[in-house]
PDB file of C-alpha atoms in Angstrom:
ATOM      1  CA  MET A   1      23.703   8.007  -0.077  1.00 65.00           C
ATOM      2  CA  THR A   2      20.730   5.492   0.597  1.00 73.00           C
ATOM      3  CA  ASN A   3      21.366   1.957   1.036  1.00 90.00           C
ATOM      4  CA  LYS A   4      19.007  -0.747  -0.321  1.00 89.00           C
ATOM      5  CA  ASN A   5      18.198  -1.818   3.613  1.00 92.00           C
ATOM      6  CA  ASP A   6      16.805   1.891   4.229  1.00 93.00           C
ATOM      7  CA  ILE A   7      14.644   1.859   0.909  1.00 94.00           C
ATOM      8  CA  ARG A   8      13.451  -1.589   2.141  1.00 94.00           C
ATOM      9  CA  ILE A   9      12.479  -0.252   5.553  1.00 95.00           C
ATOM     10  CA  VAL A  10      10.583   2.609   3.704  1.00 96.00           C
ATOM     11  CA  LEU A  11       8.695   0.302   1.472  1.00 96.00           C
ATOM     12  CA  ILE A  12       7.556  -1.851   3.903  1.00 97.00           C
ATOM     13  CA  GLU A  13       6.060   0.917   6.345  1.00 98.00           C
ATOM     14  CA  HIS A  14       4.232   2.302   3.192  1.00 98.00           C
ATOM     15  CA  ILE A  15       2.940  -1.341   2.190  1.00 97.00           C
ATOM     16  CA  GLU A  16       1.982  -1.737   6.175  1.00 98.00           C
ATOM     17  CA  PHE A  17       0.256   1.948   5.749  1.00 98.00           C
ATOM     18  CA  VAL A  18      -1.739   1.123   2.457  1.00 98.00           C
ATOM     19  CA  GLN A  19      -2.635  -2.698   3.486  1.00 98.00           C
ATOM     20  CA  LYS A  20      -4.084  -0.687   6.961  1.00 98.00           C
ATOM     21  CA  LYS A  21      -6.418   1.501   4.977  1.00 98.00           C
ATOM     22  CA  MET A  22      -7.656  -1.154   2.536  1.00 98.00           C
ATOM     23  CA  SER A  23      -8.338  -3.284   5.864  1.00 98.00           C
ATOM     24  CA  GLU A  24     -10.231  -0.092   7.349  1.00 98.00           C
ATOM     25  CA  ILE A  25     -12.389   0.623   4.072  1.00 98.00           C
ATOM     26  CA  GLU A  26     -13.013  -3.047   3.877  1.00 97.00           C
ATOM     27  CA  ALA A  27     -14.455  -3.100   7.474  1.00 98.00           C
ATOM     28  CA  LEU A  28     -17.390  -0.610   6.438  1.00 97.00           C
ATOM     29  CA  PRO A  29     -20.605  -2.623   6.185  1.00 97.00           C
ATOM     30  CA  LYS A  30     -21.884  -0.930   2.951  1.00 97.00           C
ATOM     31  CA  LEU A  31     -19.363   1.082   0.431  1.00 97.00           C
ATOM     32  CA  THR A  32     -19.750   4.401  -1.334  1.00 97.00           C
ATOM     33  CA  ILE A  33     -18.506   4.608  -4.669  1.00 98.00           C
ATOM     34  CA  HIS A  34     -15.814   6.735  -3.736  1.00 98.00           C
ATOM     35  CA  GLU A  35     -14.580   4.302  -0.962  1.00 98.00           C
ATOM     36  CA  MET A  36     -14.902   1.599  -3.792  1.00 98.00           C
ATOM     37  CA  ALA A  37     -12.432   3.819  -5.641  1.00 98.00           C
ATOM     38  CA  ASP A  38      -9.985   4.503  -2.989  1.00 98.00           C
ATOM     39  CA  LEU A  39      -9.945   0.862  -2.499  1.00 98.00           C
ATOM     40  CA  GLU A  40      -8.744   0.519  -6.380  1.00 98.00           C
ATOM     41  CA  ARG A  41      -6.285   2.968  -6.195  1.00 98.00           C
ATOM     42  CA  TYR A  42      -4.837   1.176  -3.051  1.00 98.00           C
ATOM     43  CA  SER A  43      -4.737  -1.614  -4.472  1.00 98.00           C
ATOM     44  CA  SER A  44      -2.855  -0.330  -7.371  1.00 98.00           C
ATOM     45  CA  THR A  45      -0.138   1.255  -5.194  1.00 98.00           C
ATOM     46  CA  LEU A  46      -0.016  -1.788  -2.880  1.00 97.00           C
ATOM     47  CA  ARG A  47       0.841  -3.644  -6.319  1.00 97.00           C
ATOM     48  CA  ASN A  48       3.428  -1.117  -7.403  1.00 97.00           C
ATOM     49  CA  LEU A  49       5.079  -1.303  -3.564  1.00 97.00           C
ATOM     50  CA  ALA A  50       5.446  -4.725  -3.768  1.00 96.00           C
ATOM     51  CA  GLU A  51       7.263  -4.857  -7.264  1.00 97.00           C
ATOM     52  CA  SER A  52       9.554  -1.805  -5.880  1.00 96.00           C
ATOM     53  CA  TYR A  53      10.446  -4.203  -3.179  1.00 94.00           C
ATOM     54  CA  LYS A  54      10.573  -7.319  -5.485  1.00 95.00           C
ATOM     55  CA  ALA A  55      13.044  -5.364  -7.509  1.00 94.00           C
ATOM     56  CA  LEU A  56      15.650  -4.520  -4.677  1.00 89.00           C
ATOM     57  CA  ASN A  57      16.018  -8.190  -3.857  1.00 81.00           C
TER      58      ASN A  57
END
């Protein structure tokens, strides 16, 4: 059985990964339409992960 602490740890790891990917894209001097779409998807994913984390508390 998985406990809440294990889920929190995995959520934090995923949040950090998404934030890193977003930072890498944002650091580019010029964004393509695909990179902008990636940022939008990452933003949505980050929001969902944050909501999941908040729901555990």
